[in-house]
Amino acid sequence: EDQVTQSPEALRLQEGESSSLNCSYTVSGLRGLFWYRQDPGKGPEFLFTLYSAGEEKEKERLKATLTKKESFLHITAPKPEDSATYLCAVQERSWGKLQFGAGTQVVVTP
Amino acid sequence: GAGVSQSPRYKVAKRGQDVALRCDPISGHVSLFWYQQALGQGPEFLTYFQNEAQLDKSGLPSDRFFAERPEGSVSTLKIQRTQQEDSAVYLCASSLGTGGEQPQHFGDGTRLSIL
């Protein structure tokens, strides 16, 4: 069965302490891998789409990378406002159905 | 507003009651998705519309769940004879295209609690 697994489940960082989140997937034909950020009581907010192995995308302190089996979301010198749950999702079908992982809850303390 | 709007934000119902959840997508967005999110989990796909056509309803948990988008804009997710396991956050998302190349933009969801 196709799966999306995120690790760790939770991550507590000091402000400025860089780290990486992992998203591993087993799907037969990846059309796109998406990263979203979700704050409590809010819907997921789009961050990045990656389409092929070797691709990288950056936005402020976040950088997403993709290999054939997994994706990483690197958080460089995080700030408290980076605290959120980060969701990874894969798209198999042409019209966009997303299969999500359970997310990594990140807490950044001052 | 510019984003996806969902109403109500919170809904409490007694077991056995019917509920209706509304989604106003971003204007001009062709694709509309419904997802269900349990506490501590990622969203799970329920159903997909392209304009008014429901092209995939494979994620609907049972025949008590019904979704429509009659004019290709606003969508309603209806749950009949609610049960406690229906308690969750129901998220709606829309995207501009039909090929999945455009990101899905999510509303803030409806938190449904069944007593």
mmCIF file of C-alpha atoms in Angstrom:
data_model
loop_
_atom_site.group_PDB
_atom_site.id
_atom_site.type_symbol
_atom_site.label_atom_id
_atom_site.label_comp_id
_atom_site.label_asym_id
_atom_site.label_seq_id
_atom_site.Cartn_x
_atom_site.Cartn_y
_atom_site.Cartn_z
ATOM 1 C CA GLU A 1 0.000 0.000 0.000
ATOM 2 C CA ASP A 2 1.231 3.468 -0.851
ATOM 3 C CA GLN A 3 2.483 5.314 2.189
ATOM 4 C CA VAL A 4 3.799 8.674 3.287
ATOM 5 C CA THR A 5 5.789 8.630 6.523
ATOM 6 C CA GLN A 6 7.084 11.709 8.292
ATOM 7 C CA SER A 7 9.733 11.810 11.005
ATOM 8 C CA PRO A 8 10.219 12.826 13.663
ATOM 9 C CA GLU A 9 6.661 13.162 14.977
ATOM 10 C CA ALA A 10 7.699 16.142 17.074
ATOM 11 C CA LEU A 11 10.743 18.395 17.209
ATOM 12 C CA ARG A 12 11.681 20.970 19.799
ATOM 13 C CA LEU A 13 14.345 23.480 18.767
ATOM 14 C CA GLN A 14 16.063 26.426 20.312
ATOM 15 C CA GLU A 15 15.876 29.600 18.282
ATOM 16 C CA GLY A 16 18.727 29.483 15.763
ATOM 17 C CA GLU A 17 19.176 25.709 15.998
ATOM 18 C CA SER A 18 18.937 24.329 12.463
ATOM 19 C CA SER A 19 17.359 20.939 11.776
ATOM 20 C CA SER A 20 15.728 18.774 9.114
ATOM 21 C CA LEU A 21 12.402 17.017 8.765
ATOM 22 C CA ASN A 22 12.035 13.837 6.751
ATOM 23 C CA CYS A 23 9.242 12.621 4.476
ATOM 24 C CA SER A 24 9.629 9.165 2.975
ATOM 25 C CA TYR A 25 7.169 7.823 0.443
ATOM 26 C CA THR A 26 6.328 4.651 -1.387
ATOM 27 C CA VAL A 27 4.152 5.467 -4.375
ATOM 28 C CA SER A 28 4.246 3.866 -7.780
ATOM 29 C CA GLY A 29 4.370 7.026 -9.836
ATOM 30 C CA LEU A 30 5.126 10.331 -8.156
ATOM 31 C CA ARG A 31 3.722 13.343 -9.983
ATOM 32 C CA GLY A 32 4.574 15.849 -7.263
ATOM 33 C CA LEU A 33 5.544 16.178 -3.624
ATOM 34 C CA PHE A 34 4.071 19.039 -1.623
ATOM 35 C CA TRP A 35 5.018 20.648 1.676
ATOM 36 C CA TYR A 36 2.439 22.506 3.729
ATOM 37 C CA ARG A 37 2.555 24.316 7.039
ATOM 38 C CA GLN A 38 -0.407 24.096 9.431
ATOM 39 C CA ASP A 39 -0.975 26.315 12.446
ATOM 40 C CA PRO A 40 -3.407 25.257 15.205
ATOM 41 C CA GLY A 41 -7.017 25.801 14.178
ATOM 42 C CA LYS A 42 -6.043 26.703 10.608
ATOM 43 C CA GLY A 43 -5.972 24.938 7.277
ATOM 44 C CA PRO A 44 -2.714 23.831 5.652
ATOM 45 C CA GLU A 45 -0.759 26.632 3.983
ATOM 46 C CA PHE A 46 1.131 25.773 0.798
ATOM 47 C CA LEU A 47 4.925 26.025 0.930
ATOM 48 C CA PHE A 48 6.551 24.092 -1.939
ATOM 49 C CA THR A 49 6.016 21.654 -4.775
ATOM 50 C CA LEU A 50 8.844 19.369 -5.937
ATOM 51 C CA TYR A 51 8.539 17.298 -9.089
ATOM 52 C CA SER A 52 11.781 15.436 -9.716
ATOM 53 C CA ALA A 53 14.726 13.967 -7.849
ATOM 54 C CA GLY A 54 17.446 16.528 -7.268
ATOM 55 C CA GLU A 55 15.062 19.455 -7.245
ATOM 56 C CA GLU A 56 15.361 22.046 -4.459
ATOM 57 C CA LYS A 57 13.139 24.972 -3.469
ATOM 58 C CA GLU A 58 13.778 27.693 -0.893
ATOM 59 C CA LYS A 59 11.659 30.202 0.953
ATOM 60 C CA GLU A 60 13.116 32.337 3.726
ATOM 61 C CA ARG A 61 14.519 29.900 6.322
ATOM 62 C CA LEU A 62 13.028 26.812 4.663
ATOM 63 C CA LYS A 63 14.573 24.637 1.988
ATOM 64 C CA ALA A 64 12.971 21.528 0.524
ATOM 65 C CA THR A 65 14.820 18.801 -1.347
ATOM 66 C CA LEU A 66 13.677 15.640 -3.126
ATOM 67 C CA THR A 67 15.209 12.253 -3.852
ATOM 68 C CA LYS A 68 13.575 9.182 -5.391
ATOM 69 C CA LYS A 69 12.487 7.879 -1.998
ATOM 70 C CA GLU A 70 12.233 10.864 0.309
ATOM 71 C CA SER A 71 12.098 14.584 0.790
ATOM 72 C CA PHE A 72 13.702 16.783 3.410
ATOM 73 C CA LEU A 73 12.574 20.109 4.769
ATOM 74 C CA HIS A 74 15.541 21.968 6.205
ATOM 75 C CA ILE A 75 14.887 24.753 8.685
ATOM 76 C CA THR A 76 17.849 27.084 8.979
ATOM 77 C CA ALA A 77 18.240 29.295 12.074
ATOM 78 C CA PRO A 78 14.560 28.926 13.015
ATOM 79 C CA LYS A 79 12.568 31.588 14.812
ATOM 80 C CA PRO A 80 9.606 31.094 17.171
ATOM 81 C CA GLU A 81 7.246 32.034 14.341
ATOM 82 C CA ASP A 82 8.385 28.895 12.501
ATOM 83 C CA SER A 83 6.561 26.829 15.136
ATOM 84 C CA ALA A 84 3.869 24.823 13.337
ATOM 85 C CA THR A 85 3.032 21.354 12.059
ATOM 86 C CA TYR A 86 4.712 20.639 8.736
ATOM 87 C CA LEU A 87 2.835 18.300 6.424
ATOM 88 C CA CYS A 88 4.191 16.424 3.451
ATOM 89 C CA ALA A 89 1.890 15.117 0.706
ATOM 90 C CA VAL A 90 2.377 13.155 -2.498
ATOM 91 C CA GLN A 91 0.365 13.385 -5.665
ATOM 92 C CA GLU A 92 -0.006 10.274 -7.788
ATOM 93 C CA ARG A 93 -2.866 11.014 -10.079
ATOM 94 C CA SER A 94 -2.972 13.623 -12.779
ATOM 95 C CA TRP A 95 -5.822 15.603 -11.298
ATOM 96 C CA GLY A 96 -4.259 16.341 -7.939
ATOM 97 C CA LYS A 97 -5.493 14.032 -5.166
ATOM 98 C CA LEU A 98 -3.021 14.387 -2.286
ATOM 99 C CA GLN A 99 -1.964 11.686 0.169
ATOM 100 C CA PHE A 100 -0.651 13.264 3.359
ATOM 101 C CA GLY A 101 1.719 12.126 6.057
ATOM 102 C CA ALA A 102 0.822 12.616 9.707
ATOM 103 C CA GLY A 103 3.042 15.686 10.017
ATOM 104 C CA THR A 104 5.936 16.850 12.166
ATOM 105 C CA GLN A 105 5.067 19.247 14.985
ATOM 106 C CA VAL A 106 7.871 21.799 15.360
ATOM 107 C CA VAL A 107 8.220 24.027 18.416
ATOM 108 C CA VAL A 108 10.900 26.730 18.393
ATOM 109 C CA THR A 109 11.653 28.299 21.756
ATOM 110 C CA PRO A 110 13.322 31.708 22.239
ATOM 111 C CA GLY B 1 -12.323 37.363 0.542
ATOM 112 C CA ALA B 2 -9.423 36.030 -1.478
ATOM 113 C CA GLY B 3 -9.139 32.634 0.159
ATOM 114 C CA VAL B 4 -11.228 29.483 0.553
ATOM 115 C CA SER B 5 -14.067 30.090 2.993
ATOM 116 C CA GLN B 6 -15.776 27.368 5.008
ATOM 117 C CA SER B 7 -18.830 27.562 7.210
ATOM 118 C CA PRO B 8 -19.706 26.963 9.911
ATOM 119 C CA ARG B 9 -16.303 26.968 11.636
ATOM 120 C CA TYR B 10 -17.683 24.792 14.414
ATOM 121 C CA LYS B 11 -20.629 22.434 14.414
ATOM 122 C CA VAL B 12 -21.940 20.356 17.290
ATOM 123 C CA ALA B 13 -24.607 17.788 16.534
ATOM 124 C CA LYS B 14 -26.254 14.916 18.323
ATOM 125 C CA ARG B 15 -25.703 11.424 17.028
ATOM 126 C CA GLY B 16 -28.232 10.645 14.344
ATOM 127 C CA GLN B 17 -28.690 14.226 13.129
ATOM 128 C CA ASP B 18 -27.884 15.347 9.591
ATOM 129 C CA VAL B 19 -25.302 18.095 9.014
ATOM 130 C CA ALA B 20 -24.302 20.226 6.029
ATOM 131 C CA LEU B 21 -20.902 21.858 5.631
ATOM 132 C CA ARG B 22 -20.301 24.615 3.103
ATOM 133 C CA CYS B 23 -17.235 25.535 1.066
ATOM 134 C CA ASP B 24 -16.733 28.700 -0.991
ATOM 135 C CA PRO B 25 -13.645 28.135 -3.162
ATOM 136 C CA ILE B 26 -11.392 30.808 -4.579
ATOM 137 C CA SER B 27 -13.177 32.472 -7.487
ATOM 138 C CA GLY B 28 -12.334 30.834 -10.812
ATOM 139 C CA HIS B 29 -10.852 27.692 -9.305
ATOM 140 C CA VAL B 30 -11.945 24.690 -11.307
ATOM 141 C CA SER B 31 -10.893 21.920 -8.935
ATOM 142 C CA LEU B 32 -12.384 21.418 -5.477
ATOM 143 C CA PHE B 33 -11.409 18.813 -2.898
ATOM 144 C CA TRP B 34 -12.801 17.711 0.451
ATOM 145 C CA TYR B 35 -10.550 16.176 3.105
ATOM 146 C CA GLN B 36 -11.161 14.836 6.601
ATOM 147 C CA GLN B 37 -8.564 15.450 9.306
ATOM 148 C CA ALA B 38 -8.549 13.546 12.595
ATOM 149 C CA LEU B 39 -6.702 14.961 15.580
ATOM 150 C CA GLY B 40 -2.948 14.550 15.213
ATOM 151 C CA GLN B 41 -3.207 13.164 11.686
ATOM 152 C CA GLY B 42 -2.792 14.496 8.184
ATOM 153 C CA PRO B 43 -5.811 15.230 6.001
ATOM 154 C CA GLU B 44 -7.460 12.233 4.292
ATOM 155 C CA PHE B 45 -8.984 12.635 0.839
ATOM 156 C CA LEU B 46 -12.759 12.359 0.585
ATOM 157 C CA THR B 47 -13.866 13.549 -2.832
ATOM 158 C CA TYR B 48 -12.926 15.658 -5.869
ATOM 159 C CA PHE B 49 -14.910 17.952 -8.199
ATOM 160 C CA GLN B 50 -13.877 19.385 -11.523
ATOM 161 C CA ASN B 51 -16.352 22.208 -12.040
ATOM 162 C CA GLU B 52 -19.724 20.616 -11.229
ATOM 163 C CA ALA B 53 -18.659 17.058 -12.012
ATOM 164 C CA GLN B 54 -17.758 14.787 -9.128
ATOM 165 C CA LEU B 55 -14.906 12.792 -10.651
ATOM 166 C CA ASP B 56 -13.761 10.862 -7.594
ATOM 167 C CA LYS B 57 -15.651 9.979 -4.437
ATOM 168 C CA SER B 58 -13.527 7.005 -3.471
ATOM 169 C CA GLY B 59 -12.591 8.482 -0.090
ATOM 170 C CA LEU B 60 -16.121 8.946 1.235
ATOM 171 C CA PRO B 61 -16.328 6.634 4.284
ATOM 172 C CA SER B 62 -19.888 5.458 3.752
ATOM 173 C CA ASP B 63 -23.087 6.173 1.861
ATOM 174 C CA ARG B 64 -24.030 8.551 4.678
ATOM 175 C CA PHE B 65 -21.601 11.048 3.147
ATOM 176 C CA PHE B 66 -22.719 13.040 0.131
ATOM 177 C CA ALA B 67 -21.112 16.005 -1.633
ATOM 178 C CA GLU B 68 -22.321 18.301 -4.371
ATOM 179 C CA ARG B 69 -21.193 21.323 -6.359
ATOM 180 C CA PRO B 70 -24.206 22.021 -8.572
ATOM 181 C CA GLU B 71 -23.027 25.218 -10.288
ATOM 182 C CA GLY B 72 -19.314 24.529 -10.249
ATOM 183 C CA SER B 73 -18.604 26.981 -7.461
ATOM 184 C CA VAL B 74 -19.888 26.518 -3.907
ATOM 185 C CA SER B 75 -19.800 22.972 -2.586
ATOM 186 C CA THR B 76 -21.684 21.287 0.238
ATOM 187 C CA LEU B 77 -20.657 18.171 2.125
ATOM 188 C CA LYS B 78 -23.611 16.487 3.780
ATOM 189 C CA ILE B 79 -23.437 13.796 6.421
ATOM 190 C CA GLN B 80 -26.613 11.917 7.238
ATOM 191 C CA ARG B 81 -27.367 10.099 10.490
ATOM 192 C CA THR B 82 -24.129 11.288 12.060
ATOM 193 C CA GLN B 83 -22.093 8.970 14.270
ATOM 194 C CA GLN B 84 -19.401 9.704 16.826
ATOM 195 C CA GLU B 85 -16.649 8.528 14.493
ATOM 196 C CA ASP B 86 -17.607 11.358 12.119
ATOM 197 C CA SER B 87 -16.108 13.847 14.590
ATOM 198 C CA ALA B 88 -13.188 15.497 12.809
ATOM 199 C CA VAL B 89 -12.133 18.644 10.988
ATOM 200 C CA TYR B 90 -13.454 18.783 7.439
ATOM 201 C CA LEU B 91 -11.205 20.742 5.102
ATOM 202 C CA CYS B 92 -12.018 22.082 1.671
ATOM 203 C CA ALA B 93 -9.346 22.976 -0.878
ATOM 204 C CA SER B 94 -9.460 24.473 -4.347
ATOM 205 C CA SER B 95 -6.969 24.798 -7.157
ATOM 206 C CA LEU B 96 -6.926 26.727 -10.411
ATOM 207 C CA GLY B 97 -6.225 23.928 -12.862
ATOM 208 C CA THR B 98 -7.268 20.362 -13.446
ATOM 209 C CA GLY B 99 -3.905 18.722 -13.899
ATOM 210 C CA GLY B 100 -2.640 18.883 -10.339
ATOM 211 C CA GLU B 101 0.150 21.250 -11.317
ATOM 212 C CA GLN B 102 -1.365 24.108 -9.341
ATOM 213 C CA PRO B 103 -1.174 23.914 -5.543
ATOM 214 C CA GLN B 104 -4.303 23.319 -3.510
ATOM 215 C CA HIS B 105 -5.338 26.179 -1.264
ATOM 216 C CA PHE B 106 -7.123 25.153 1.892
ATOM 217 C CA GLY B 107 -9.817 26.744 3.995
ATOM 218 C CA ASP B 108 -9.612 26.721 7.786
ATOM 219 C CA GLY B 109 -12.056 23.855 8.027
ATOM 220 C CA THR B 110 -15.211 22.986 9.916
ATOM 221 C CA ARG B 111 -14.654 21.274 13.240
ATOM 222 C CA LEU B 112 -17.493 18.773 13.650
ATOM 223 C CA SER B 113 -18.251 17.271 17.042
ATOM 224 C CA ILE B 114 -20.851 14.541 17.379
ATOM 225 C CA LEU B 115 -22.228 14.019 20.874
#
